[in-house]
PDB file of C-alpha atoms in Angstrom:
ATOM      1  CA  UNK A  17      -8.655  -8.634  20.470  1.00 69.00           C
ATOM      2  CA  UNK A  18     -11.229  -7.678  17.915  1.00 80.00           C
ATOM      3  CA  UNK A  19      -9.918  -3.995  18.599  1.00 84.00           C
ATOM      4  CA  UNK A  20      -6.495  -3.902  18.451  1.00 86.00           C
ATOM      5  CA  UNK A  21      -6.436  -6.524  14.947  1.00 84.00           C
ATOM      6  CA  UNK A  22      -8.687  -4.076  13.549  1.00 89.00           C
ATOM      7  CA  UNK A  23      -6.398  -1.255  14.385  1.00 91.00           C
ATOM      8  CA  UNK A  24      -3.218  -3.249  12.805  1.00 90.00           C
ATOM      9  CA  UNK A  25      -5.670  -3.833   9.731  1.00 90.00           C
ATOM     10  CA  UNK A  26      -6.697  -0.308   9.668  1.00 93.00           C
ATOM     11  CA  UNK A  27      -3.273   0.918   9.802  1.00 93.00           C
ATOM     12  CA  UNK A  28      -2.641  -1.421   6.812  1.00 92.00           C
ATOM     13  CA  UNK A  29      -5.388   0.022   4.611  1.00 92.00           C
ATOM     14  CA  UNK A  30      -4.674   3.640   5.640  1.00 93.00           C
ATOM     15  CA  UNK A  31      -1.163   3.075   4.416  1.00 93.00           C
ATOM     16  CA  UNK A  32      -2.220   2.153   1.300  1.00 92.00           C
ATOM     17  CA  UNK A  33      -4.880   4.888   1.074  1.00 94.00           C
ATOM     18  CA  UNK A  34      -1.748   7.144   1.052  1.00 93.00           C
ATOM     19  CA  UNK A  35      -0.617   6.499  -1.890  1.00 93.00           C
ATOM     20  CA  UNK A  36      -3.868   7.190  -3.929  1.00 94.00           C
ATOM     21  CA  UNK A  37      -4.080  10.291  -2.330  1.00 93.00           C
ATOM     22  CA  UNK A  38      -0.714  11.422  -2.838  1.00 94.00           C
ATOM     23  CA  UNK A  39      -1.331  10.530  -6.789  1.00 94.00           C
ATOM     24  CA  UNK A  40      -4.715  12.454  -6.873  1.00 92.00           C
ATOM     25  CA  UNK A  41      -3.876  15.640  -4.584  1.00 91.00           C
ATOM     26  CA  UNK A  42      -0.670  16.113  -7.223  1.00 92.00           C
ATOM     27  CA  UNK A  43      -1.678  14.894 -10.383  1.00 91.00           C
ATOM     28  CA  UNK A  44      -5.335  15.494 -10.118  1.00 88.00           C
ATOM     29  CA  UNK A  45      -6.733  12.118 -10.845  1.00 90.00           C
ATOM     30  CA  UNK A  46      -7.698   8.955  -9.604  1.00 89.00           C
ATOM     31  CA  UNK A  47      -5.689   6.013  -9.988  1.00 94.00           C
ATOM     32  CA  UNK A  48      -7.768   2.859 -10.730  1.00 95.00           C
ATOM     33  CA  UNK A  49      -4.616   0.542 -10.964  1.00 96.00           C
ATOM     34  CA  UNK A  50      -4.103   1.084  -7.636  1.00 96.00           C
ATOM     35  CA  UNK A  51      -5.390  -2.421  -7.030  1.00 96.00           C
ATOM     36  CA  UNK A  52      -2.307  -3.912  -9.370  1.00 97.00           C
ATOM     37  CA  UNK A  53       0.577  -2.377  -7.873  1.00 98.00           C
ATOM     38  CA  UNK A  54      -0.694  -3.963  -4.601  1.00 97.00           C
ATOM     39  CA  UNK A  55      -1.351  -6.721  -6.284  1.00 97.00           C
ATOM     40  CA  UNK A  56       1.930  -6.754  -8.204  1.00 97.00           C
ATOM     41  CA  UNK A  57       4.401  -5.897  -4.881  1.00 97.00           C
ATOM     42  CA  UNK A  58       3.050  -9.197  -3.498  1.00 96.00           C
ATOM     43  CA  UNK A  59       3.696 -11.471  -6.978  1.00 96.00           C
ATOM     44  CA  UNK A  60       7.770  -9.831  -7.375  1.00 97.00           C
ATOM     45  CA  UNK A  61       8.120 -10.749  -3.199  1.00 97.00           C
ATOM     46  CA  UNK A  62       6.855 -14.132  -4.092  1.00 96.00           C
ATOM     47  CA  UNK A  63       8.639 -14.595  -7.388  1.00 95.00           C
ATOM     48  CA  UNK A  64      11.758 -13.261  -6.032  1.00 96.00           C
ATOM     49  CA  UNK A  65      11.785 -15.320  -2.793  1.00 95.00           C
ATOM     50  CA  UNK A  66      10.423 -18.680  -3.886  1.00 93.00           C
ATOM     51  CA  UNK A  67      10.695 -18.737  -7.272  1.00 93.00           C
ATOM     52  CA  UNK A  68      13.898 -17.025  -8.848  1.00 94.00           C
ATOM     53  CA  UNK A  69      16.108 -16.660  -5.597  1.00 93.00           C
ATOM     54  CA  UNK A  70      14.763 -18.996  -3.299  1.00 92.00           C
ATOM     55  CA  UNK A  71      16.115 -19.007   0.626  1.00 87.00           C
ATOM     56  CA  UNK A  72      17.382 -14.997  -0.372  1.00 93.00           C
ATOM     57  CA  UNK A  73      16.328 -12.761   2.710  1.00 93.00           C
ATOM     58  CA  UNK A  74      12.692 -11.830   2.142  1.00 93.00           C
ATOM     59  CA  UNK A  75      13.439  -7.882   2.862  1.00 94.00           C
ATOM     60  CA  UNK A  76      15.500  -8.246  -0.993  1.00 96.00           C
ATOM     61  CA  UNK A  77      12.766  -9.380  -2.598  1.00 96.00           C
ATOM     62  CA  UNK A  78      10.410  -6.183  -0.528  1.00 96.00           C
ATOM     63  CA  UNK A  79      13.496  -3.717  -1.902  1.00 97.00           C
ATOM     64  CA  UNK A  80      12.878  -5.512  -5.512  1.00 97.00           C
ATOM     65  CA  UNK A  81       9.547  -4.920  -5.578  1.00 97.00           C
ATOM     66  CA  UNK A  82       9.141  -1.422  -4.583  1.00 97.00           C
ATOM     67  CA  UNK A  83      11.528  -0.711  -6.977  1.00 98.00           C
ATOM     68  CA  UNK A  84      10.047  -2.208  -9.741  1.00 98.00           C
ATOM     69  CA  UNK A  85       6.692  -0.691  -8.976  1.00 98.00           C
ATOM     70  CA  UNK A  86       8.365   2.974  -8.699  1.00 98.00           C
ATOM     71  CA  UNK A  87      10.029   2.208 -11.993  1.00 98.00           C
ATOM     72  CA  UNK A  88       6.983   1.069 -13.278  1.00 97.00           C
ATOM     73  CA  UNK A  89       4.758   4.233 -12.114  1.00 97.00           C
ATOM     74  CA  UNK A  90       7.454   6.689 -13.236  1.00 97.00           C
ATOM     75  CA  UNK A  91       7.691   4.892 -16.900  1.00 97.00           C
ATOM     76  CA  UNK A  92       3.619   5.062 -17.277  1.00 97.00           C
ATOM     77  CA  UNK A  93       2.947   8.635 -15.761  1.00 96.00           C
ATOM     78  CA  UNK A  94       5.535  10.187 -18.357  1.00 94.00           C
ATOM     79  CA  UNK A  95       4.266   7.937 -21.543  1.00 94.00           C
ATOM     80  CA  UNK A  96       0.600   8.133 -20.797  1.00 93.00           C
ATOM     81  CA  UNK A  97      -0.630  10.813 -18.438  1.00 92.00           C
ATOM     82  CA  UNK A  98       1.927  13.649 -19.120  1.00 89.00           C
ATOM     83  CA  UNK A  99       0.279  14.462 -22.397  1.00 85.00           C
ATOM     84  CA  UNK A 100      -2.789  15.602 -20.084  1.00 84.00           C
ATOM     85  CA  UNK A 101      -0.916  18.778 -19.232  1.00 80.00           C
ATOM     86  CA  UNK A 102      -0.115  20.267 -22.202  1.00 76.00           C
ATOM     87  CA  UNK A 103      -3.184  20.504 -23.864  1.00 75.00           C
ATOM     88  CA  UNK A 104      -3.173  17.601 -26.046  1.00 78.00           C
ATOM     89  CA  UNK A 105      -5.829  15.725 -24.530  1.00 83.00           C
ATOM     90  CA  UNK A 106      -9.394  17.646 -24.702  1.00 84.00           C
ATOM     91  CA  UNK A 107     -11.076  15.539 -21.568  1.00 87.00           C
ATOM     92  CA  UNK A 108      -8.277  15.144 -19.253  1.00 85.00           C
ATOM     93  CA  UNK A 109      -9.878  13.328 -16.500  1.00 84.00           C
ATOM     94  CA  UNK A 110     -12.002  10.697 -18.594  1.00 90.00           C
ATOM     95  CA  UNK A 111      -8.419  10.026 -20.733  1.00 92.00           C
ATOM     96  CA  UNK A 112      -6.658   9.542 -16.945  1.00 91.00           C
ATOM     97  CA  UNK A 113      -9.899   7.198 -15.523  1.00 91.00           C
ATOM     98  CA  UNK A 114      -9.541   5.414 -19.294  1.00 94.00           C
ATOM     99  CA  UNK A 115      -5.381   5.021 -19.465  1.00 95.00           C
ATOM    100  CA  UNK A 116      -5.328   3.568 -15.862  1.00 96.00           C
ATOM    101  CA  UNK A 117      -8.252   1.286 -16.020  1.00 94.00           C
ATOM    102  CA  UNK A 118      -5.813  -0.094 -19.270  1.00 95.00           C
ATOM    103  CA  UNK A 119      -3.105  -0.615 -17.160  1.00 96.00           C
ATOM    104  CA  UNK A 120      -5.072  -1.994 -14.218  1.00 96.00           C
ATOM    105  CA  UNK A 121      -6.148  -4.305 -16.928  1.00 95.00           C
ATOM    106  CA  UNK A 122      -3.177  -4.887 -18.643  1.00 96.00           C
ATOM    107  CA  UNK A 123      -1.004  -5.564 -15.272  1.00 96.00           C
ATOM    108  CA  UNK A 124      -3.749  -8.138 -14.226  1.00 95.00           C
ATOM    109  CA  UNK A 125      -4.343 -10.604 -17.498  1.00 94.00           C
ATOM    110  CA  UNK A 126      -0.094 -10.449 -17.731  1.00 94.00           C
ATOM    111  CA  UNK A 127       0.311 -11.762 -13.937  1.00 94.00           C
ATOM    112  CA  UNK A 128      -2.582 -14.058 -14.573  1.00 93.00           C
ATOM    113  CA  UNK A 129      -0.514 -15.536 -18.115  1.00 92.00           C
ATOM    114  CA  UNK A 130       2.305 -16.386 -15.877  1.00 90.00           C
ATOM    115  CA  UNK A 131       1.039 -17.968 -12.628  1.00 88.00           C
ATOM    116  CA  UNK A 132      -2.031 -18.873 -13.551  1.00 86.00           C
ATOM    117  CA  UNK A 133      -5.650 -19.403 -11.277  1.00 80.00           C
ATOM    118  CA  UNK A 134      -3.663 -21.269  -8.550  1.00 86.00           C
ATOM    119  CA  UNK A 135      -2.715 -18.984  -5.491  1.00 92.00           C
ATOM    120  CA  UNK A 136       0.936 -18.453  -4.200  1.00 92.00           C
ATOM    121  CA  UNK A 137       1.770 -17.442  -1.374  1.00 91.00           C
ATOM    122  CA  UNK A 138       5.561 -16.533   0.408  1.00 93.00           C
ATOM    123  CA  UNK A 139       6.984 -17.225   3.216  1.00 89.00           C
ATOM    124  CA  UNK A 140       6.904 -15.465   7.133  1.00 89.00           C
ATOM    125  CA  UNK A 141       9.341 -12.463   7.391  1.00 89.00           C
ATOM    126  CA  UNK A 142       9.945 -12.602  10.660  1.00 83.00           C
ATOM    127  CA  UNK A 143       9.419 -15.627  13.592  1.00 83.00           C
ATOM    128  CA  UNK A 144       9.348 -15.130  16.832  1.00 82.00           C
ATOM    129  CA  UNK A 145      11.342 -16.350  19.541  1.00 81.00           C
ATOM    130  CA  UNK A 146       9.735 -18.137  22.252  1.00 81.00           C
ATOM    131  CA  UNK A 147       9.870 -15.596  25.151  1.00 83.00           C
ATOM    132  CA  UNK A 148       7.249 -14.400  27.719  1.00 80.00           C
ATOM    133  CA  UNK A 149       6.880 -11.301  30.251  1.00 78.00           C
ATOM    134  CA  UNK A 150       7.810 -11.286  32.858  1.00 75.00           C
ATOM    135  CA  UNK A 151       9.363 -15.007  33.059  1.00 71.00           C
ATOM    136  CA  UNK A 152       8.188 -16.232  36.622  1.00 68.00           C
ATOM    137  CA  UNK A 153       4.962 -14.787  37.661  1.00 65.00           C
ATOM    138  CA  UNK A 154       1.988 -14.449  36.631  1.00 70.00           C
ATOM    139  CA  UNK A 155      -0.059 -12.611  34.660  1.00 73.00           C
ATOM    140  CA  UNK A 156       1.803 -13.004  31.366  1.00 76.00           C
ATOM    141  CA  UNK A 157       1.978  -9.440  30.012  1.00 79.00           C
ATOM    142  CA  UNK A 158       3.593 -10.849  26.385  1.00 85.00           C
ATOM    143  CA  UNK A 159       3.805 -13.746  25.358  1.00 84.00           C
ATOM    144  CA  UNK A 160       5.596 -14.869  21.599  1.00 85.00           C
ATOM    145  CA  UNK A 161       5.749 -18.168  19.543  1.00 81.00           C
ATOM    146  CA  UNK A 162       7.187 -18.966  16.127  1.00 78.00           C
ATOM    147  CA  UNK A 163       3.988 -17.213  14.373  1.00 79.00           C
ATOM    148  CA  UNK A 164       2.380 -14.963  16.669  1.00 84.00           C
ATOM    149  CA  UNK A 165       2.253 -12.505  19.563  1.00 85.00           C
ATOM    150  CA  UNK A 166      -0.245 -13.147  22.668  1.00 86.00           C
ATOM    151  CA  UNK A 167      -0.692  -9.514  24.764  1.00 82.00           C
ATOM    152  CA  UNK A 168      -2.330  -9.866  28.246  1.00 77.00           C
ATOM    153  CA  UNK A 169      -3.402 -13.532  27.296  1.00 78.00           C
ATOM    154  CA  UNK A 170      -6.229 -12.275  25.661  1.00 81.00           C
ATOM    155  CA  UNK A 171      -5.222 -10.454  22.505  1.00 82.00           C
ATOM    156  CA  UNK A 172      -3.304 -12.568  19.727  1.00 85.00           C
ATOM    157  CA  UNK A 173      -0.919 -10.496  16.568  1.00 86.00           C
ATOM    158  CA  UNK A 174       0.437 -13.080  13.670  1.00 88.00           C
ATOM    159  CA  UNK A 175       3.876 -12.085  12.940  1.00 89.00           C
ATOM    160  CA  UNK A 176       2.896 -11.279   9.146  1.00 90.00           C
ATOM    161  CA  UNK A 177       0.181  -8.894  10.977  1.00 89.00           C
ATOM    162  CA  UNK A 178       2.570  -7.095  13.368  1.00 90.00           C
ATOM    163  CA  UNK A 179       5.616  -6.724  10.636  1.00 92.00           C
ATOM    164  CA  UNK A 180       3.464  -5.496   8.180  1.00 93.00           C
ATOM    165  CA  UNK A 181       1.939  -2.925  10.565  1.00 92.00           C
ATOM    166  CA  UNK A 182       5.351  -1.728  12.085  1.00 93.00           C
ATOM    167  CA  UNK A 183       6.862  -1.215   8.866  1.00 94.00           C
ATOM    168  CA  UNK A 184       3.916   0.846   7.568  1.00 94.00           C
ATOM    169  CA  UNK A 185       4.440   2.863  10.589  1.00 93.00           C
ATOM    170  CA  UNK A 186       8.036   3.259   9.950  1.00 95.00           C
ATOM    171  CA  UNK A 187       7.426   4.021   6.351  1.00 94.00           C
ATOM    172  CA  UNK A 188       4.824   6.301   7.318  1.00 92.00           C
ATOM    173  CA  UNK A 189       7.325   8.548   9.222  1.00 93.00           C
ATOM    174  CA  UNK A 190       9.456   8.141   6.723  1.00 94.00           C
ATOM    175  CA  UNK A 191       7.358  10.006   4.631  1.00 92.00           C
ATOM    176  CA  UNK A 192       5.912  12.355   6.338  1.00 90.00           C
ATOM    177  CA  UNK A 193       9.283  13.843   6.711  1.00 94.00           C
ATOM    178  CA  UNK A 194       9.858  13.572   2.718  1.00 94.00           C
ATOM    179  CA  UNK A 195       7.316  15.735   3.012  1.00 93.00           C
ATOM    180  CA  UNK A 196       7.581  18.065   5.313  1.00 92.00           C
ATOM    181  CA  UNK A 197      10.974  18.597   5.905  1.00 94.00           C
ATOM    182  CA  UNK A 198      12.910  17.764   2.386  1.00 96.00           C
ATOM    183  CA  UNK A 199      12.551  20.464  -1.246  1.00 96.00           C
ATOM    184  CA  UNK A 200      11.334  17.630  -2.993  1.00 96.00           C
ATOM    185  CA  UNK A 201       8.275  17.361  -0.477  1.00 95.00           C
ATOM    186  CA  UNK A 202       7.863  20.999  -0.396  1.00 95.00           C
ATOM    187  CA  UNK A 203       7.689  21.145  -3.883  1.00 96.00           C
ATOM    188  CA  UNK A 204       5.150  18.077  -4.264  1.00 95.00           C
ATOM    189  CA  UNK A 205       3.063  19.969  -1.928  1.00 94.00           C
ATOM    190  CA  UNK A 206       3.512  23.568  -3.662  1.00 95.00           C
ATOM    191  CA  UNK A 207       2.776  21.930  -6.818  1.00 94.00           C
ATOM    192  CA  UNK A 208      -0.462  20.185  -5.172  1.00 92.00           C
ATOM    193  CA  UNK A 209      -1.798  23.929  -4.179  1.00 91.00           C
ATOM    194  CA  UNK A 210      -1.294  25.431  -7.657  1.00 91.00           C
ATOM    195  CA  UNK A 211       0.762  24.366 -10.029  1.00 90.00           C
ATOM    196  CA  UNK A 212       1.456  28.001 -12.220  1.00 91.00           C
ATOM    197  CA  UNK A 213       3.072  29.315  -9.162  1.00 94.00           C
ATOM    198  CA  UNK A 214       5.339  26.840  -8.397  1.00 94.00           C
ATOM    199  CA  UNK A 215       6.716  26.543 -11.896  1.00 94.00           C
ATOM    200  CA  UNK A 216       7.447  30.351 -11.417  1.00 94.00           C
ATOM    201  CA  UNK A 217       9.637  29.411  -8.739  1.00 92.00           C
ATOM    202  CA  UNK A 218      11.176  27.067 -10.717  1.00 94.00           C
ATOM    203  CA  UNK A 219       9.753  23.832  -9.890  1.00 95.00           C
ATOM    204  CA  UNK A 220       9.015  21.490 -12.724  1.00 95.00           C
ATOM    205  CA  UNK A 221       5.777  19.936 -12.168  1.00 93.00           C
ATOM    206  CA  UNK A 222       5.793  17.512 -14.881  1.00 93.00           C
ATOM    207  CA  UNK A 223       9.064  15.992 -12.487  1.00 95.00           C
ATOM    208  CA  UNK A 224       6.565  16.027  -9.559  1.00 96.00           C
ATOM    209  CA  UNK A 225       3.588  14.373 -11.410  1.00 95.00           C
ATOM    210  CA  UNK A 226       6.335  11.897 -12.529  1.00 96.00           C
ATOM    211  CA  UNK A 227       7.459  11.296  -8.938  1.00 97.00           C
ATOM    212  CA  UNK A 228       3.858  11.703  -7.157  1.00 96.00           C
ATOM    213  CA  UNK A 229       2.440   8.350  -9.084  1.00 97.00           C
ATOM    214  CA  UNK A 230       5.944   6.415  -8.887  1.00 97.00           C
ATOM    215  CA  UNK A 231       5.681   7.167  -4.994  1.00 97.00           C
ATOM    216  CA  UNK A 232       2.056   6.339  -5.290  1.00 96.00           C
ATOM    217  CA  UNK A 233       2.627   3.128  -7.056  1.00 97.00           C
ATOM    218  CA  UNK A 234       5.364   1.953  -5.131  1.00 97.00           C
ATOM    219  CA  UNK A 235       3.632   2.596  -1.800  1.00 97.00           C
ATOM    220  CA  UNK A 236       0.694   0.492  -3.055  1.00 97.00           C
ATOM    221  CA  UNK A 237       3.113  -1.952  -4.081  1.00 97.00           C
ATOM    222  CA  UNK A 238       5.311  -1.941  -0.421  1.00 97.00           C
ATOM    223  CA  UNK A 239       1.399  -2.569   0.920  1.00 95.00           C
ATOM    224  CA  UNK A 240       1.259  -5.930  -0.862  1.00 96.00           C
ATOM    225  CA  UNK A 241       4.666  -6.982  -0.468  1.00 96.00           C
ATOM    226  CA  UNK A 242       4.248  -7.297   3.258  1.00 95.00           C
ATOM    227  CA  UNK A 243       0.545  -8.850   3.004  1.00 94.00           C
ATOM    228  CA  UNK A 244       1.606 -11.460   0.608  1.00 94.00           C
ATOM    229  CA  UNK A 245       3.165 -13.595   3.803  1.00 92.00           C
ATOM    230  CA  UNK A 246      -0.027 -13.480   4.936  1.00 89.00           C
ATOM    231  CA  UNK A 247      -2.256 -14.311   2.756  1.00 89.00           C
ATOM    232  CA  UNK A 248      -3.482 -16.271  -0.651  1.00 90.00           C
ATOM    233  CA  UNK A 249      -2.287 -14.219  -3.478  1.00 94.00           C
ATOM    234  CA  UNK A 250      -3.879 -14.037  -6.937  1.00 94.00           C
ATOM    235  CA  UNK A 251      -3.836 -11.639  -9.797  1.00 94.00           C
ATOM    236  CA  UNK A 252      -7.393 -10.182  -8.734  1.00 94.00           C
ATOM    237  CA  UNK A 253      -6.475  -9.977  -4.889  1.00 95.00           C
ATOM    238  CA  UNK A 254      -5.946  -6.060  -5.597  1.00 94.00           C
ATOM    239  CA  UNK A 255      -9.569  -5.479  -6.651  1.00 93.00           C
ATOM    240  CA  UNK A 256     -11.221  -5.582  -2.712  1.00 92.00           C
ATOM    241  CA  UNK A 257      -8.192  -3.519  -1.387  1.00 92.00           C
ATOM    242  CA  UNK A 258      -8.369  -0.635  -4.499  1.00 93.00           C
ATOM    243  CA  UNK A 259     -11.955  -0.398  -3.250  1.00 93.00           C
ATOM    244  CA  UNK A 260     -11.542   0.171   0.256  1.00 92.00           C
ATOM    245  CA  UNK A 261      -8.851   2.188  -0.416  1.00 93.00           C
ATOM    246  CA  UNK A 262     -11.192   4.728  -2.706  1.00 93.00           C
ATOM    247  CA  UNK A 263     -13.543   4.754   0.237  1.00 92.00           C
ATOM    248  CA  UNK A 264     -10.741   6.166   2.777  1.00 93.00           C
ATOM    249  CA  UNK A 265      -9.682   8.793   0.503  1.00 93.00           C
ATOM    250  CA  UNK A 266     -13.154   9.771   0.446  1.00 90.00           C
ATOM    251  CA  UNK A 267     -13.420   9.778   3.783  1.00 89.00           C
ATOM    252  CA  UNK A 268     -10.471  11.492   5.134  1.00 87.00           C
ATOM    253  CA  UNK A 269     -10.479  13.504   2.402  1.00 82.00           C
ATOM    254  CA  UNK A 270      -9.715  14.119  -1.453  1.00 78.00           C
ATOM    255  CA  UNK A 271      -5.967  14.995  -1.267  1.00 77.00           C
ATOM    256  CA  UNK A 272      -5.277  14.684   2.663  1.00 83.00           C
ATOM    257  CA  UNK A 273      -2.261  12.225   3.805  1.00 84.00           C
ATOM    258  CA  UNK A 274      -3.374  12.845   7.537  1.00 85.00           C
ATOM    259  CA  UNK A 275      -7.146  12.405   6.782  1.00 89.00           C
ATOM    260  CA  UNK A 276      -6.202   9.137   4.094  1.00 91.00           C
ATOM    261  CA  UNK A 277      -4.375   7.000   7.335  1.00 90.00           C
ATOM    262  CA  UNK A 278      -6.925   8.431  10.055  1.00 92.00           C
ATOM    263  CA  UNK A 279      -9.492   7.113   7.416  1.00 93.00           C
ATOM    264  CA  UNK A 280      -7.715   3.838   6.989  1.00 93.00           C
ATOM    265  CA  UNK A 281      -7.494   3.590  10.936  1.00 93.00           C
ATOM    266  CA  UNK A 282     -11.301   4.240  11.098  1.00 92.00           C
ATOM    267  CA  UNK A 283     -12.692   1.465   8.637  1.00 92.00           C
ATOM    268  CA  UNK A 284     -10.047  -0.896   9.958  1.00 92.00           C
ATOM    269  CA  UNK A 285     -11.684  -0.352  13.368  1.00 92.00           C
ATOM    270  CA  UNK A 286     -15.232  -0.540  11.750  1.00 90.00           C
ATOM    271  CA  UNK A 287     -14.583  -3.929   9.690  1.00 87.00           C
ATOM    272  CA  UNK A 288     -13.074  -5.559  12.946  1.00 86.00           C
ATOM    273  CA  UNK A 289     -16.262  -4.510  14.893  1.00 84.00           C
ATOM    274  CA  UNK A 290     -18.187  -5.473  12.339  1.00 79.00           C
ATOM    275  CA  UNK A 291     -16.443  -8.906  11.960  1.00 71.00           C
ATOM    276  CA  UNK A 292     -17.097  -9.455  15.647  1.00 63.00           C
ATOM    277  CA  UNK A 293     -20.543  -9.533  14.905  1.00 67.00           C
ATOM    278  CA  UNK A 294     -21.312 -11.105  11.357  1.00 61.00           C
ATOM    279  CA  UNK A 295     -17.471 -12.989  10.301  1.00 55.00           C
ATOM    280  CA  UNK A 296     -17.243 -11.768   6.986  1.00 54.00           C
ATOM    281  CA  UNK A 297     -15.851 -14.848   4.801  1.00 47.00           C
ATOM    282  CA  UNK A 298     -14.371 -11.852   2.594  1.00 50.00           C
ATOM    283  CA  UNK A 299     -12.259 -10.882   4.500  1.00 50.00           C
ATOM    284  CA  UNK A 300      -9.574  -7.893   2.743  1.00 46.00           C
ATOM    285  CA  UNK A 301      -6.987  -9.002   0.733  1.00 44.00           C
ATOM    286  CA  UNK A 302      -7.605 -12.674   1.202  1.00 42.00           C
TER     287      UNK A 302
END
């Protein structure tokens, strides 16, 4: 049990790991309002779903959120980081640390002004059906309920758990062909290796920068939008994730979508082990 929720968590994390290393492997720096858009995918989901739409199907109010956190990355990176790459700005990664501390800052004290201390929290996505496998005998192989998912009678999923891991999955793949197999991910990644050459080819990096921390932002954002069934949201809940998600960049390596999920994967599995031993009252994202 303790294995298989600490993959699911570790899945989680390395998904959102992606998205800080897409930002610094294209634009070069390190994102430290990371933590917000996560923080602020979950607050639109909630808004959107219980506050200004309530009873509207939860996966508008995901959709609404990512897009307002692409938006939202786009907008900043071309007001406030573009100027780094044209020679205006004479320390160019201390004025990148500096303008997104300010919005980390900035997204957090305007979230708290509208929804105060109290925590909010949306509905499930998805419940079960009440179905077992196989129906007669005996052991049960799966077994569902409204909230959760029992494999082998021993290992228990929540539905908030297994949603949110499938669709980072499916996301995942999603962008791994972006990547891969489209121009625009060829040129993210040619502009990543060195950006004079691609702009002889004709690629304009400023347009990949732009679309690197959008991606970046909104990925961090999808991350929270799916956790925020889950769990007690607040305007600081991005702080603990941000963190672990600097530490799996680090460890899989500055710049490397493979090595930012394995990395995820790995501290998932470490926490859950961990957890087994000493519960940690902590827990991520709670």
């Amino acid at each position: 049990s303790q294995f298989v929720n600490g993959l699911i968590i570790g899945i989680i994390y390395g998904f959102m790991a992606l998205g800080l290393s897409l930002i610094f492997s294209i634009l070069g720096v390190v994102s430290f309002a990371h933590g917000e858009f996560y923080m602020i995918g979950g607050m639109l989901v909630y808004f959107i779903t219980e506050v200004w739409l309530p009873g509207v199907n939860p996966l508008i109010g995901v959709l609404g959120a990512c897009l307002v956190a692409f938006l939202l990355g786009a907008v900043f990176e071309r007001l406030m980081l573009t100027p780094m790459y044209h020679g205006k700005i004479d320390r160019p990664i201390e004025y990148g640390i500096l303008v997104t501390f300010g919005l980390a800052f900035t997204l957090q004290y305007f979230v708290q002004a509208l929804v105060g201390a109290n925590p909010v929290k949306a509905q499930r996505f998805l419940e079960f059906p009440r179905w077992r496998f196989p129906a007669e005998a005996d052991p049960i192989w799966i077994k569902t309920s409204r909230g959760s998912m029992t494999l082998f009678e021993q290992v228990t999923i929540s539905s908030p758990r297994f949603t949110a891991a499938i669709t980072c999955i499916l996301v995942l793949l999603a962008l791994l062909f972006l990547m891969h197999r489209t121009w625009t991910g060829k040129a993210l990644r040619a502009v990543s290796q060195d950006r004079e050459a691609a702009a002889i080819t004709g690629i304009n990096p400023n347009t990949m920068n732009m679309l690197a921390f959008a991606l970046g932002g909104m990925i961090a954002a999808l991350a929270g939008a799916l956790l925020v069934q889950a769990f007690s949201w607040l305007p600081q809940v991005g702080a603990i994730p941000a963190m672990r998600s600097f530490v799996i960049v680090v460890l899989g390596g500055l710049g490397s979508l493979p090595g930012a999920f394995i990395g995820g994967i790995m501290v998932g599995l470490v926490e859950a082990a961990g957890t087994g031993c000493v519960p940690d009252a902590q827990k991520a994202a709670s």
